[in-house]
Amino acid sequence: MANEQVLTAEQVIDQAKTYLSERDVAFVQRAYEFAKDAHKEQYRKSGEPYIIHPIQVAGILVDLEMDPDTIATGFLHDVVEDTEVTLEQISDSFNKEVAMLVDGVTKLGKIKYKSKEEQQAENHRKMFVAMAQDIRVILVKLADRLHNMRTLKHLPQEKQRRISNETLEIFAPLAHRLGISAIKWELEDTALRYLNPQQYYRIVNLMKKKRAEREEYLDQVIGEVRERVNEVSIKVELSGRPKHIYSIYRKMALQNKQFNEIYDLLAVRIIVNSIKDCYAVLGIIHTCWKPMPGRFKDYIAMPKANMYQSLHTTVIGPKGEPLEVQIRTADMHQIAEFGIAAHWAYKEGKTLTEQSSFEEKMTWFREILEFQNDATNAEEFMESLKIDLFSDMVYVFTPKGDVIELPSGSVPIDFSYRIHSEIGNKTIGAKVNGKMVTLDYKLKTGDIIEILTSKHSYGPSPDWLKLAQTSQAKNKIRQFFKKQRRDENIEKGKELVEKEVRQMEFDVKEILTADNIKRVAEKFNFSNDEDMYAAVGYNGITPLQVANRLTEKWRKKRDQEQEASLQENIREVKRVNTTKRRDSGVIVQGIDNLLIRLSKCCSPVPGDDIVGFITKGRGVSVHRADCPNVHTEDAESRLIPVEWESQIKQGKEFNVEIEISGFDRRGLLNEVLQAVNETKTNISAVSGRSDRNKMATINMSISIHNISHLHKVVERIKQIRDIYSVRRIMQ
């Protein structure tokens, strides 16, 4: 699907005409005109008119042969987020479905969040929940992300890396989960180009060098296969499929291999007319070349959850090198490339049976709504999705032969809750392939699982939360404890909240009034205080979260009083003009018995420019004038002038941290220590490390008399061979 060509709106509409009716084309054309008017005078970072982006997104959706509502959403997907257009206007001008799809891909821009991470997690949560209600939401979002990745070069480097990371973490795995390999591989390869450009271009160049050799090898394989299948009169379509750059990179990184050690850079794809022909061709391939043990996978008899079907086998091909072969029908190939999009492709007169069959296959996706209901925040919701949707999968069987898909690492508990929550709650043991196993047994593809239950079971154990791998199982176990132990959890939650309030040094009776508790419970969306305390009891929310909300008014008042006291202290210190000598060697304008200490963050020494900082209840701390801790808005009002005594007490020492960098060679540390000893300087601490590039870093804490003494030590260390730099550091 890689495409650097910039499509025009006319080209997108013309392509839509190849499979849409005149009425539907007019509907799509109207969406383009609406978006063009909404985005007028808006420009992208590249300097291009903004409407170019929606046109390319709609073009990608037309490539997938999506329905008119989805293509219209491609044109309109940014109008609510980036213009004055509202969802009501979209609904009135087009229909409720288009408005719902646009809303699903619109970010939450008008709500303030504590951090960018929280906002991003909330945006993802909104998108996934909308996707669970209508899968076309994510198809539009994937098309949007694909075009954004194609034009990433126009953004700052930091943003390129952040977007590429998010693409690899969320969108590429999601495209994989939905079976849309045509989008998945381009997202992965483009993200790698920005995250690790050196490796990306290295692999590209190495692949170019071996291209002629691979093509010759491929011609030989295809020629031999074609000759054999012609003998039995099977019609086939043969092609070579080079491995994608990201998959090669992962293989090199995970298996610690060099490029020349990866032999299966090429797969041969064979497309036939029927399932019967798939197995016939498989027999021919295994007759031609010896199959590698454990490398045959039958995804036709046992399709993946994203409906992918194909036969995979790896054989020892010509020249004794491994060769991967994929065999599938034309319909299977369509699904392999476009996944769920192939099922949503526009087709007039789609039967009810076809639609319900598709819905049945997608039941796993509906679990997203369950995650949404049980997660306490957006971050937890996203973690649930990453575990269940983006993990490698295992395929196991029920005793009746039904296939159940679970994340890799799942145990019998996950299997039992996937079948039914009541079976999970009554589980007392499990058999795998006819043998008893423990509940922490890691399931493997092909295992036949039988769950043993008992009516007299007391339900799940709290330890099951540690054993279970799927969010579904964990949520069901938590729900059981919520119902079974409500009274106990209410009591426990109340005690934990009261404890937190006491630790904050507030009067429990003053804080835990009926009105205050009701106010906080409503803020957490609980119907009453008992529900809130129960949630604390079963770890749904933390007691600290509740205590913080309960005490926010009192904490604010206490902070104001402390600030007023501090400001009074500052005014008092600045008003008094007497000077006071302290053992620190610093003269400060202050009052009798004022505590003076040298700050450890920057470790000032005689000769440094210094400044005083009035602290809360700890006197004056002395900092170097260039210390970043005293260059904040809050700090300016607390600064007072200080200076070093002209006569520092003889023999007084000051602690300084230095960092030494150099080439890691034998004896380097000993030479550094000897050099410091020659300057008659005490060393109070030393540590060192070396990286894979043989760069040594030595951190040293030394005691010196003044800045001149420090300069003497630094100059002596710099004289050592292979030392690159010596610098003073702050803690």
XYZ file of C-alpha atoms in Angstrom:
731
model
C 0.000 0.000 0.000
C 3.092 2.266 0.122
C 2.288 5.289 -2.026
C 4.223 8.553 -2.250
C 1.867 9.929 -4.941
C -0.366 12.775 -3.765
C -3.897 12.079 -4.981
C -6.300 14.782 -6.100
C -9.945 14.804 -5.005
C -10.929 14.060 -8.622
C -8.755 10.919 -8.662
C -10.304 9.677 -5.398
C -13.847 10.310 -6.687
C -13.042 8.616 -10.027
C -11.773 5.518 -8.228
C -14.891 5.490 -6.027
C -17.004 5.457 -9.206
C -15.555 2.041 -10.094
C -17.596 0.360 -7.369
C -20.103 2.877 -5.901
C -23.490 3.849 -7.319
C -24.080 7.369 -8.710
C -26.065 8.293 -5.600
C -23.260 7.148 -3.272
C -20.609 8.947 -5.350
C -22.646 12.158 -5.059
C -22.806 11.641 -1.266
C -19.004 11.252 -1.094
C -18.483 14.267 -3.400
C -20.667 16.365 -1.074
C -18.521 15.335 1.912
C -15.405 16.508 0.056
C -16.964 19.889 -0.773
C -18.048 20.315 2.881
C -14.530 19.490 4.175
C -12.871 21.732 1.572
C -14.992 24.685 2.704
C -14.393 23.944 6.432
C -10.595 23.686 6.042
C -10.156 26.684 3.716
C -7.171 28.884 4.652
C -5.756 26.080 6.860
C -2.294 24.697 6.066
C -0.223 21.701 7.181
C 3.328 21.890 8.603
C 4.603 21.124 5.070
C 2.975 24.341 3.808
C 0.371 22.454 1.748
C -3.356 23.263 1.962
C -4.837 21.221 4.834
C -7.510 19.637 2.635
C -4.771 17.518 0.981
C -4.624 15.351 4.137
C -8.362 14.413 4.231
C -8.188 13.694 0.472
C -5.326 11.200 0.991
C -7.141 9.564 3.942
C -10.282 9.155 1.812
C -8.052 7.790 -0.987
C -6.678 5.055 1.288
C -10.258 4.119 2.287
C -11.299 3.994 -1.375
C -8.330 1.647 -2.004
C -9.925 -0.628 0.613
C -13.277 -0.250 -1.222
C -15.031 1.015 1.897
C -18.686 2.060 2.047
C -19.862 5.656 1.363
C -20.231 6.597 5.066
C -16.628 5.588 5.804
C -15.205 7.466 2.800
C -17.240 10.540 3.748
C -15.755 10.255 7.263
C -12.284 10.143 5.674
C -12.948 13.561 4.126
C -14.612 14.927 7.294
C -12.542 13.284 10.074
C -10.766 16.501 11.175
C -13.485 19.133 10.736
C -14.856 18.926 14.296
C -11.389 18.856 15.869
C -9.782 21.597 13.762
C -12.628 23.890 12.638
C -15.799 25.475 14.039
C -18.016 22.696 12.608
C -20.024 20.719 15.211
C -21.167 17.092 15.269
C -24.769 18.318 15.043
C -23.955 20.006 11.729
C -22.348 16.790 10.446
C -25.426 14.796 11.467
C -27.817 17.296 9.837
C -25.770 17.619 6.626
C -25.052 13.902 6.193
C -26.396 11.324 8.681
C -26.034 10.045 12.252
C -23.648 7.253 11.223
C -21.138 9.673 9.697
C -21.421 11.904 12.791
C -20.782 8.903 15.046
C -17.719 7.860 13.009
C -16.310 11.408 13.000
C -16.849 11.636 16.762
C -15.021 8.322 17.226
C -11.826 9.650 15.598
C -12.031 13.154 17.123
C -9.538 13.797 19.938
C -10.565 15.203 23.319
C -9.115 18.670 22.840
C -11.158 20.859 25.198
C -10.529 19.021 28.472
C -7.472 19.811 30.607
C -5.414 16.832 31.814
C -2.577 16.515 34.307
C -0.136 15.299 31.650
C 0.214 14.629 27.933
C 0.345 10.906 28.738
C -3.034 11.042 30.508
C -4.578 13.004 27.630
C -3.177 10.547 25.076
C -4.510 7.580 27.058
C -7.965 9.209 27.236
C -7.903 9.852 23.471
C -7.055 6.199 22.869
C -9.768 5.054 25.264
C -12.372 7.127 23.419
C -11.231 5.769 20.060
C -11.234 2.121 21.186
C -14.660 2.330 22.799
C -16.057 3.912 19.608
C -14.291 1.188 17.630
C -15.994 -1.534 19.690
C -19.340 -0.036 18.666
C -18.385 0.338 14.991
C -15.174 -1.154 13.610
C -15.033 1.443 10.810
C -13.790 4.007 13.362
C -10.410 2.302 13.514
C -10.224 1.871 9.736
C -10.525 5.656 9.370
C -7.999 6.172 12.170
C -5.509 3.757 10.569
C -5.854 5.562 7.219
C -5.317 8.892 9.034
C -2.227 7.568 10.840
C -0.832 6.019 7.632
C -0.887 9.334 5.769
C 0.514 11.175 8.792
C 3.428 8.705 8.864
C 4.031 9.263 5.139
C 4.408 13.017 5.772
C 6.282 12.819 9.101
C 9.423 14.401 7.624
C 7.856 17.862 7.968
C 7.672 17.654 11.806
C 10.416 18.328 14.444
C 12.596 15.325 15.337
C 11.178 14.988 18.857
C 7.628 14.804 17.494
C 8.696 12.331 14.798
C 10.029 9.975 17.471
C 6.977 10.351 19.739
C 4.511 9.664 16.910
C 6.612 6.749 15.610
C 6.752 5.204 19.102
C 2.980 5.509 19.431
C 2.563 3.952 15.980
C 4.672 0.909 16.901
C 2.999 0.581 20.311
C -0.660 1.073 19.346
C -1.501 1.374 15.651
C 0.756 -1.225 13.965
C -0.249 -3.977 16.470
C -3.873 -2.971 16.000
C -3.565 -3.235 12.204
C -2.015 -6.670 12.781
C -4.852 -7.665 15.143
C -7.361 -6.593 12.498
C -5.445 -8.519 9.823
C -4.704 -5.451 7.651
C -1.135 -6.369 6.698
C -1.149 -3.877 3.791
C -1.233 -1.061 6.375
C 0.654 -2.819 9.203
C 3.973 -3.307 7.391
C 4.089 0.265 6.055
C 3.410 1.704 9.539
C 6.190 -0.464 11.033
C 8.778 0.276 8.345
C 8.096 4.035 8.395
C 8.226 4.179 12.216
C 11.589 2.355 12.197
C 12.952 4.913 9.706
C 12.475 7.679 12.287
C 13.270 5.712 15.458
C 16.442 4.017 14.207
C 17.432 5.547 10.847
C 20.942 4.021 10.884
C 19.630 0.438 11.068
C 16.781 1.182 8.659
C 19.003 2.484 5.859
C 21.649 -0.168 6.579
C 19.074 -2.943 6.004
C 17.732 -1.163 2.893
C 21.245 -1.001 1.380
C 22.019 -4.623 2.274
C 18.751 -5.754 0.653
C 19.604 -3.805 -2.525
C 23.013 -5.514 -2.756
C 21.429 -8.991 -2.538
C 18.476 -8.233 -4.838
C 19.904 -9.851 -7.998
C 20.893 -12.972 -6.054
C 17.401 -13.225 -4.492
C 15.628 -12.740 -7.827
C 17.682 -15.511 -9.434
C 16.882 -17.829 -6.498
C 13.176 -16.906 -6.686
C 12.994 -17.598 -10.447
C 14.466 -21.049 -9.860
C 11.939 -21.872 -7.092
C 8.911 -20.528 -8.996
C 9.943 -22.340 -12.175
C 10.200 -25.684 -10.379
C 6.866 -25.227 -8.530
C 5.049 -24.182 -11.723
C 6.381 -27.236 -13.573
C 5.167 -29.618 -10.828
C 1.659 -28.104 -10.460
C 1.150 -28.070 -14.239
C 1.652 -31.837 -14.182
C -1.511 -32.190 -12.041
C -3.417 -29.387 -13.848
C -3.780 -27.034 -10.867
C -4.042 -23.332 -11.738
C -1.778 -21.250 -9.507
C -0.574 -17.673 -9.190
C 3.036 -17.542 -7.935
C 4.882 -14.559 -6.497
C 7.807 -13.758 -4.221
C 7.269 -11.770 -1.043
C 10.390 -10.103 0.378
C 10.483 -9.703 4.148
C 9.704 -6.204 5.337
C 12.456 -4.071 6.825
C 10.980 -3.977 10.329
C 10.568 -7.767 10.481
C 14.241 -8.186 9.482
C 15.248 -5.603 12.102
C 13.263 -7.425 14.822
C 14.820 -10.744 13.874
C 18.313 -9.218 14.044
C 17.558 -7.549 17.400
C 15.673 -10.379 19.148
C 17.823 -13.266 17.885
C 21.074 -11.280 17.930
C 21.775 -12.115 14.278
C 23.657 -10.291 11.548
C 21.954 -9.616 8.202
C 23.917 -12.352 6.411
C 22.691 -14.884 9.020
C 19.023 -14.361 8.089
C 18.218 -16.806 5.295
C 14.429 -16.583 4.996
C 14.419 -13.066 3.546
C 12.020 -14.260 0.875
C 8.734 -16.149 0.995
C 6.980 -17.712 -1.986
C 3.246 -17.079 -2.078
C 1.015 -19.503 -4.000
C -2.611 -18.529 -4.711
C -5.006 -21.256 -5.899
C -8.730 -21.616 -6.668
C -9.955 -23.855 -3.840
C -9.138 -25.205 -0.375
C -8.680 -28.679 -1.910
C -5.973 -27.222 -4.187
C -4.234 -25.640 -1.162
C -3.576 -29.047 0.377
C -2.681 -30.603 -2.989
C -0.028 -27.922 -3.613
C 1.261 -28.389 -0.048
C 1.882 -32.069 -0.870
C 3.767 -31.066 -4.027
C 5.961 -28.603 -2.102
C 6.818 -31.251 0.510
C 7.657 -33.683 -2.316
C 9.999 -31.151 -3.936
C 11.816 -30.115 -0.772
C 12.196 -31.500 2.729
C 9.954 -29.706 5.287
C 11.577 -28.289 8.427
C 10.158 -29.886 11.623
C 7.790 -27.714 13.654
C 7.474 -25.057 10.946
C 4.122 -26.131 9.400
C 1.035 -24.102 10.396
C -2.500 -24.781 9.176
C -4.426 -21.512 9.510
C -7.113 -22.822 7.118
C -8.399 -25.496 9.504
C -7.719 -23.192 12.463
C -8.046 -19.525 11.342
C -6.630 -16.685 13.426
C -9.091 -14.496 15.330
C -8.701 -11.773 12.689
C -10.003 -14.324 10.131
C -6.593 -14.833 8.497
C -6.390 -18.172 6.641
C -3.385 -19.720 4.891
C -1.059 -22.724 4.934
C 2.488 -21.906 6.076
C 5.419 -24.258 5.696
C 9.184 -23.844 5.712
C 11.278 -26.223 3.612
C 14.974 -26.721 2.877
C 14.934 -25.202 -0.597
C 17.517 -25.030 -3.383
C 21.126 -24.465 -2.206
C 20.112 -25.905 1.191
C 18.647 -22.617 2.449
C 15.315 -22.313 4.358
C 12.419 -21.227 2.148
C 9.031 -20.096 3.508
C 5.960 -20.990 1.425
C 2.444 -19.602 1.913
C -0.520 -21.254 0.164
C -4.026 -19.739 0.095
C -7.073 -19.064 -2.078
C -7.767 -15.682 -3.705
C -10.464 -14.903 -1.091
C -8.048 -15.785 1.718
C -5.420 -13.527 0.131
C -7.880 -10.621 0.053
C -8.525 -11.076 3.798
C -4.790 -11.518 4.487
C -4.044 -8.138 2.904
C -7.062 -6.144 4.085
C -8.343 -8.172 7.062
C -11.492 -6.773 8.610
C -11.558 -4.081 5.928
C -12.241 -6.834 3.370
C -15.422 -7.742 5.279
C -16.514 -4.110 5.474
C -15.781 -3.546 1.781
C -18.764 -2.024 0.012
C -21.086 -4.650 -1.469
C -24.710 -3.900 -2.372
C -27.205 -6.482 -1.211
C -25.019 -7.887 1.572
C -27.101 -10.654 3.111
C -28.136 -10.791 6.758
C -26.359 -14.141 7.081
C -23.062 -12.627 5.861
C -23.381 -9.725 8.291
C -24.275 -11.893 11.324
C -21.444 -14.310 10.466
C -19.033 -11.401 10.472
C -20.432 -10.122 13.785
C -19.938 -13.570 15.359
C -16.305 -13.642 14.295
C -15.792 -10.218 15.858
C -17.206 -11.004 19.316
C -13.715 -10.836 20.793
C -13.679 -7.129 19.947
C -16.723 -6.456 22.095
C -14.617 -7.209 25.176
C -13.260 -3.687 24.810
C -16.509 -2.364 26.286
C -16.018 -4.658 29.276
C -12.479 -3.314 29.779
C -13.929 0.207 29.625
C -16.471 -0.498 32.373
C -13.982 -2.124 34.766
C -10.907 0.095 34.325
C -10.485 2.836 36.929
C -8.584 5.185 34.583
C -7.467 5.533 30.967
C -3.930 4.262 31.649
C -5.269 1.013 33.154
C -7.669 0.655 30.216
C -4.802 0.956 27.717
C -2.686 -1.574 29.630
C -5.607 -4.029 29.466
C -5.779 -3.581 25.704
C -2.035 -3.950 25.207
C -2.074 -7.248 27.111
C -5.149 -8.763 25.459
C -5.148 -7.291 21.966
C -1.481 -6.825 21.148
C 0.132 -9.951 22.658
C 1.279 -12.989 20.714
C -1.541 -15.505 20.813
C -1.986 -19.220 21.568
C -4.829 -21.330 20.136
C -6.270 -24.041 22.401
C -9.258 -26.384 22.166
C -12.288 -27.136 24.316
C -13.080 -30.873 24.768
C -15.705 -30.403 22.008
C -13.081 -29.122 19.568
C -13.944 -25.394 19.624
C -10.912 -23.129 19.181
C -10.245 -20.525 21.886
C -7.698 -17.763 21.283
C -5.777 -16.426 24.309
C -2.720 -14.201 24.817
C 0.600 -16.046 25.058
C 1.352 -16.930 28.683
C -2.304 -17.583 29.577
C -3.180 -20.221 32.199
C -6.259 -22.456 32.736
C -7.909 -19.679 34.802
C -7.900 -17.401 31.720
C -9.424 -20.227 29.666
C -12.193 -20.911 32.202
C -13.259 -17.243 32.389
C -13.166 -16.988 28.591
C -15.744 -19.812 28.457
C -18.059 -18.295 31.130
C -17.645 -16.305 34.341
C -19.571 -18.932 36.379
C -17.247 -21.682 35.143
C -14.322 -19.495 36.175
C -15.727 -18.855 39.648
C -16.409 -22.588 40.240
C -13.027 -23.804 38.903
C -11.194 -26.262 41.190
C -8.674 -27.719 38.712
C -7.809 -28.364 35.066
C -6.766 -31.145 32.716
C -4.576 -30.482 29.688
C -4.458 -33.216 27.052
C -6.048 -35.574 29.572
C -3.535 -34.945 32.394
C -4.059 -32.923 35.580
C -2.088 -29.656 35.649
C -1.691 -26.846 38.161
C -3.601 -23.603 37.620
C -0.360 -21.755 36.780
C 0.360 -24.071 33.795
C 1.238 -22.001 30.686
C -1.059 -23.025 27.834
C 0.436 -23.963 24.452
C -1.083 -23.890 20.988
C -2.898 -27.175 20.311
C -3.609 -28.020 23.978
C -7.042 -29.516 24.749
C -8.295 -27.973 28.011
C -10.897 -29.448 30.350
C -11.906 -27.331 33.353
C -12.956 -29.151 36.537
C -15.663 -27.342 38.533
C -17.561 -27.891 41.776
C -20.904 -26.507 42.984
C -19.419 -26.322 46.475
C -16.455 -24.138 45.432
C -16.040 -20.989 47.541
C -15.018 -19.048 44.447
C -11.693 -17.653 43.218
C -8.708 -17.092 45.487
C -7.076 -13.633 45.694
C -3.899 -15.312 44.365
C -5.696 -15.899 41.063
C -5.265 -12.210 40.273
C -1.501 -12.826 40.138
C -1.877 -16.000 38.027
C -4.379 -14.696 35.461
C -2.916 -13.045 32.363
C -6.000 -11.729 30.580
C -7.828 -8.582 31.623
C -11.140 -10.409 31.180
C -10.229 -13.011 33.834
C -8.854 -10.392 36.229
C -11.964 -8.230 35.851
C -14.286 -11.184 36.522
C -12.289 -12.154 39.630
C -12.425 -8.567 40.938
C -16.188 -8.456 40.280
C -16.603 -11.636 42.358
C -14.777 -10.084 45.310
C -16.798 -6.891 44.961
C -20.069 -8.807 45.349
C -18.945 -11.381 47.921
C -17.034 -9.126 50.269
C -18.841 -5.835 50.020
C -19.347 -5.301 53.794
C -15.771 -6.308 54.521
C -14.457 -4.001 51.776
C -16.544 -1.061 53.018
C -15.072 -1.408 56.517
C -11.554 -1.901 55.208
C -11.854 1.070 52.820
C -13.124 3.367 55.583
C -10.184 2.437 57.845
C -7.648 3.035 55.058
C -9.107 6.469 54.206
C -9.154 7.528 57.879
C -5.532 6.392 58.232
C -4.487 8.525 55.253
C -6.303 11.575 56.656
C -4.515 11.160 60.038
C -1.143 10.849 58.286
C -1.861 14.197 56.635
C -2.242 15.569 60.205
C -5.916 16.504 59.923
C -8.773 15.919 62.390
C -10.783 12.940 61.084
C -14.085 14.258 62.544
C -13.583 17.626 60.861
C -12.829 16.090 57.469
C -15.185 13.096 57.318
C -18.483 14.963 57.458
C -21.504 13.551 55.586
C -21.554 16.462 53.081
C -17.830 16.241 52.342
C -17.937 12.452 51.846
C -20.990 12.748 49.561
C -19.255 15.468 47.492
C -16.134 13.323 46.961
C -18.119 10.153 46.190
C -19.957 12.042 43.430
C -16.634 13.315 42.026
C -15.502 9.680 41.673
C -18.888 8.811 40.046
C -20.095 6.645 42.957
C -23.784 6.703 43.857
C -23.044 6.727 47.617
C -20.241 6.660 50.209
C -20.480 2.873 50.705
C -19.694 2.245 47.029
C -16.666 4.529 47.321
C -15.348 2.832 50.485
C -15.947 -0.603 48.913
C -13.904 0.455 45.873
C -11.041 1.448 48.180
C -11.365 -1.924 49.946
C -10.934 -3.981 46.769
C -8.198 -1.680 45.320
C -10.444 -0.088 42.697
C -9.140 3.321 43.803
C -6.431 4.136 46.334
C -7.146 5.556 49.813
C -4.710 8.381 49.011
C -6.843 9.475 46.027
C -9.916 9.713 48.263
C -8.035 11.399 51.128
C -6.598 14.002 48.752
C -10.079 14.907 47.501
C -11.520 14.992 51.024
C -8.803 17.308 52.361
C -8.197 19.550 49.333
C -9.918 22.604 50.900
C -8.052 22.216 54.223
C -4.710 21.559 52.522
C -5.097 24.682 50.441
C -5.828 26.718 53.565
C -2.797 25.206 55.387
C -0.516 25.937 52.433
C -1.681 29.559 52.399
C -0.931 29.905 56.122
C 2.529 28.366 55.706
C 3.253 30.648 52.758
C 2.172 33.705 54.766
C 4.461 32.614 57.621
C 7.347 32.132 55.197
C 6.840 35.565 53.613
C 6.863 37.131 57.096
C 10.139 35.309 57.820
C 11.601 36.621 54.563
C 10.571 40.206 55.375
C 12.076 39.870 58.867
C 15.365 38.530 57.541
C 15.659 41.287 54.937
C 14.734 44.006 57.481
C 17.541 43.197 59.942
C 20.950 44.549 58.891
C 23.228 42.814 61.375
C 25.753 40.371 60.001
C 26.319 36.999 61.544
C 29.288 34.701 61.036
C 28.579 31.038 60.915
C 30.840 28.028 60.770
C 29.842 27.579 57.120
C 32.323 30.316 56.121
C 29.495 32.456 54.742
C 28.376 35.948 55.811
C 24.629 36.523 55.472
C 22.336 39.409 56.308
C 20.122 37.903 58.990
C 19.294 37.564 62.648
C 20.848 35.831 65.637
C 20.795 32.020 65.632
C 19.863 31.885 61.949
C 20.757 28.454 60.560
C 23.077 28.651 57.532
C 24.000 25.598 55.469
C 25.702 24.927 52.159
C 23.348 23.324 49.652
C 24.211 19.782 48.587
C 22.619 20.149 45.159
C 25.398 22.391 43.826
C 28.065 22.177 46.625
C 29.403 25.770 46.588
C 33.056 26.346 47.600
C 34.977 29.550 48.450
C 35.531 31.450 45.224
C 32.149 30.537 43.691
C 29.530 33.256 43.126
C 26.838 32.459 45.708
C 23.309 33.448 46.732
C 21.171 32.765 49.838
C 17.782 31.054 49.686
C 15.353 31.271 52.633
C 13.793 27.842 53.208
C 10.699 26.760 55.110
C 11.811 26.181 58.698
C 15.455 25.393 57.841
C 17.103 28.804 57.760
C 19.143 29.903 54.770
C 20.647 27.495 52.245
C 23.602 28.796 50.222
C 23.668 27.942 46.508
C 25.991 28.656 43.606
C 24.617 31.577 41.620
C 24.268 29.329 38.542
C 22.306 26.611 40.396
C 19.048 25.927 38.497
C 17.171 25.397 41.787
C 17.268 29.138 42.538
C 16.248 30.238 39.052
C 12.519 29.669 39.323
C 9.638 32.154 39.702
C 8.890 30.862 43.186
C 12.525 31.243 44.303
C 13.079 34.902 43.390
C 11.182 36.313 46.373
C 13.213 34.156 48.779
C 16.716 35.175 47.656
C 18.996 37.298 49.886
C 22.591 38.477 49.335
C 25.397 36.427 50.946
C 29.184 36.385 50.613
C 32.173 34.312 51.638
C 34.131 35.330 54.745
C 37.436 36.977 53.898
C 39.202 34.627 56.345
C 37.922 31.040 56.033
C 38.752 28.877 59.017
C 42.113 27.169 58.334
C 41.810 23.523 57.265
C 38.059 23.747 56.525
C 37.082 21.482 53.639
C 34.190 21.622 51.195
C 32.700 18.675 49.331
C 32.645 18.746 45.501
C 31.350 16.206 42.948
C 33.328 15.782 39.724
C 32.775 13.559 36.673
C 35.735 12.278 34.621
C 35.301 10.822 31.106
C 37.886 8.938 29.087
C 38.818 5.823 27.124
C 38.374 2.667 29.199
C 41.765 0.980 29.470
C 43.531 -1.111 32.072
C 44.848 0.978 34.988
C 42.914 4.182 34.152
C 41.122 4.381 37.527
C 44.361 3.769 39.475
C 46.081 6.618 37.608
C 43.200 8.977 38.385
C 43.254 8.095 42.094
C 47.044 8.534 42.225
C 46.818 11.942 40.508
C 44.235 13.186 43.039
C 46.374 11.918 45.959
C 49.357 13.865 44.585
C 47.373 17.099 45.076
C 46.887 16.141 48.782
C 43.119 15.940 48.311
C 40.843 13.646 50.300
C 38.498 11.358 48.345
C 35.235 10.528 50.157
C 33.557 8.436 47.412
C 34.351 7.060 43.958
C 32.397 5.004 41.408
C 32.876 4.113 37.764
C 31.191 2.526 34.763
C 32.002 1.667 31.160
C 29.730 1.382 28.111
C 29.924 -0.849 25.051
C 31.885 1.857 23.183
C 34.721 1.599 25.770
C 33.832 5.023 27.199
C 34.688 5.142 30.907
C 32.891 7.496 33.335
C 34.310 8.031 36.848
C 32.290 9.923 39.472
C 34.282 11.200 42.429
C 33.452 13.106 45.602
C 36.480 15.121 46.847
C 37.112 17.530 49.750
C 38.774 20.823 48.744
C 39.611 24.160 50.444
C 38.607 26.656 47.730
C 38.088 27.137 43.999
C 41.844 27.388 43.341
C 42.374 24.017 45.006
C 39.640 22.534 42.777
C 41.232 23.951 39.608
C 44.557 22.403 40.635
C 42.952 18.953 41.013
C 41.121 19.228 37.673
C 44.253 20.297 35.771
C 46.246 17.402 37.243
C 43.595 14.851 36.162
C 43.499 16.316 32.639
C 47.214 15.511 32.253
C 46.466 11.757 32.372
C 46.548 9.944 29.000
C 43.127 9.037 27.486
C 41.186 11.482 29.710
C 38.689 13.413 27.530
C 36.986 15.709 30.032
C 36.683 16.615 33.722
C 33.640 18.531 34.876
C 32.015 19.614 38.098
C 28.494 18.227 38.447
C 25.388 18.993 40.465
C 23.422 16.351 42.336
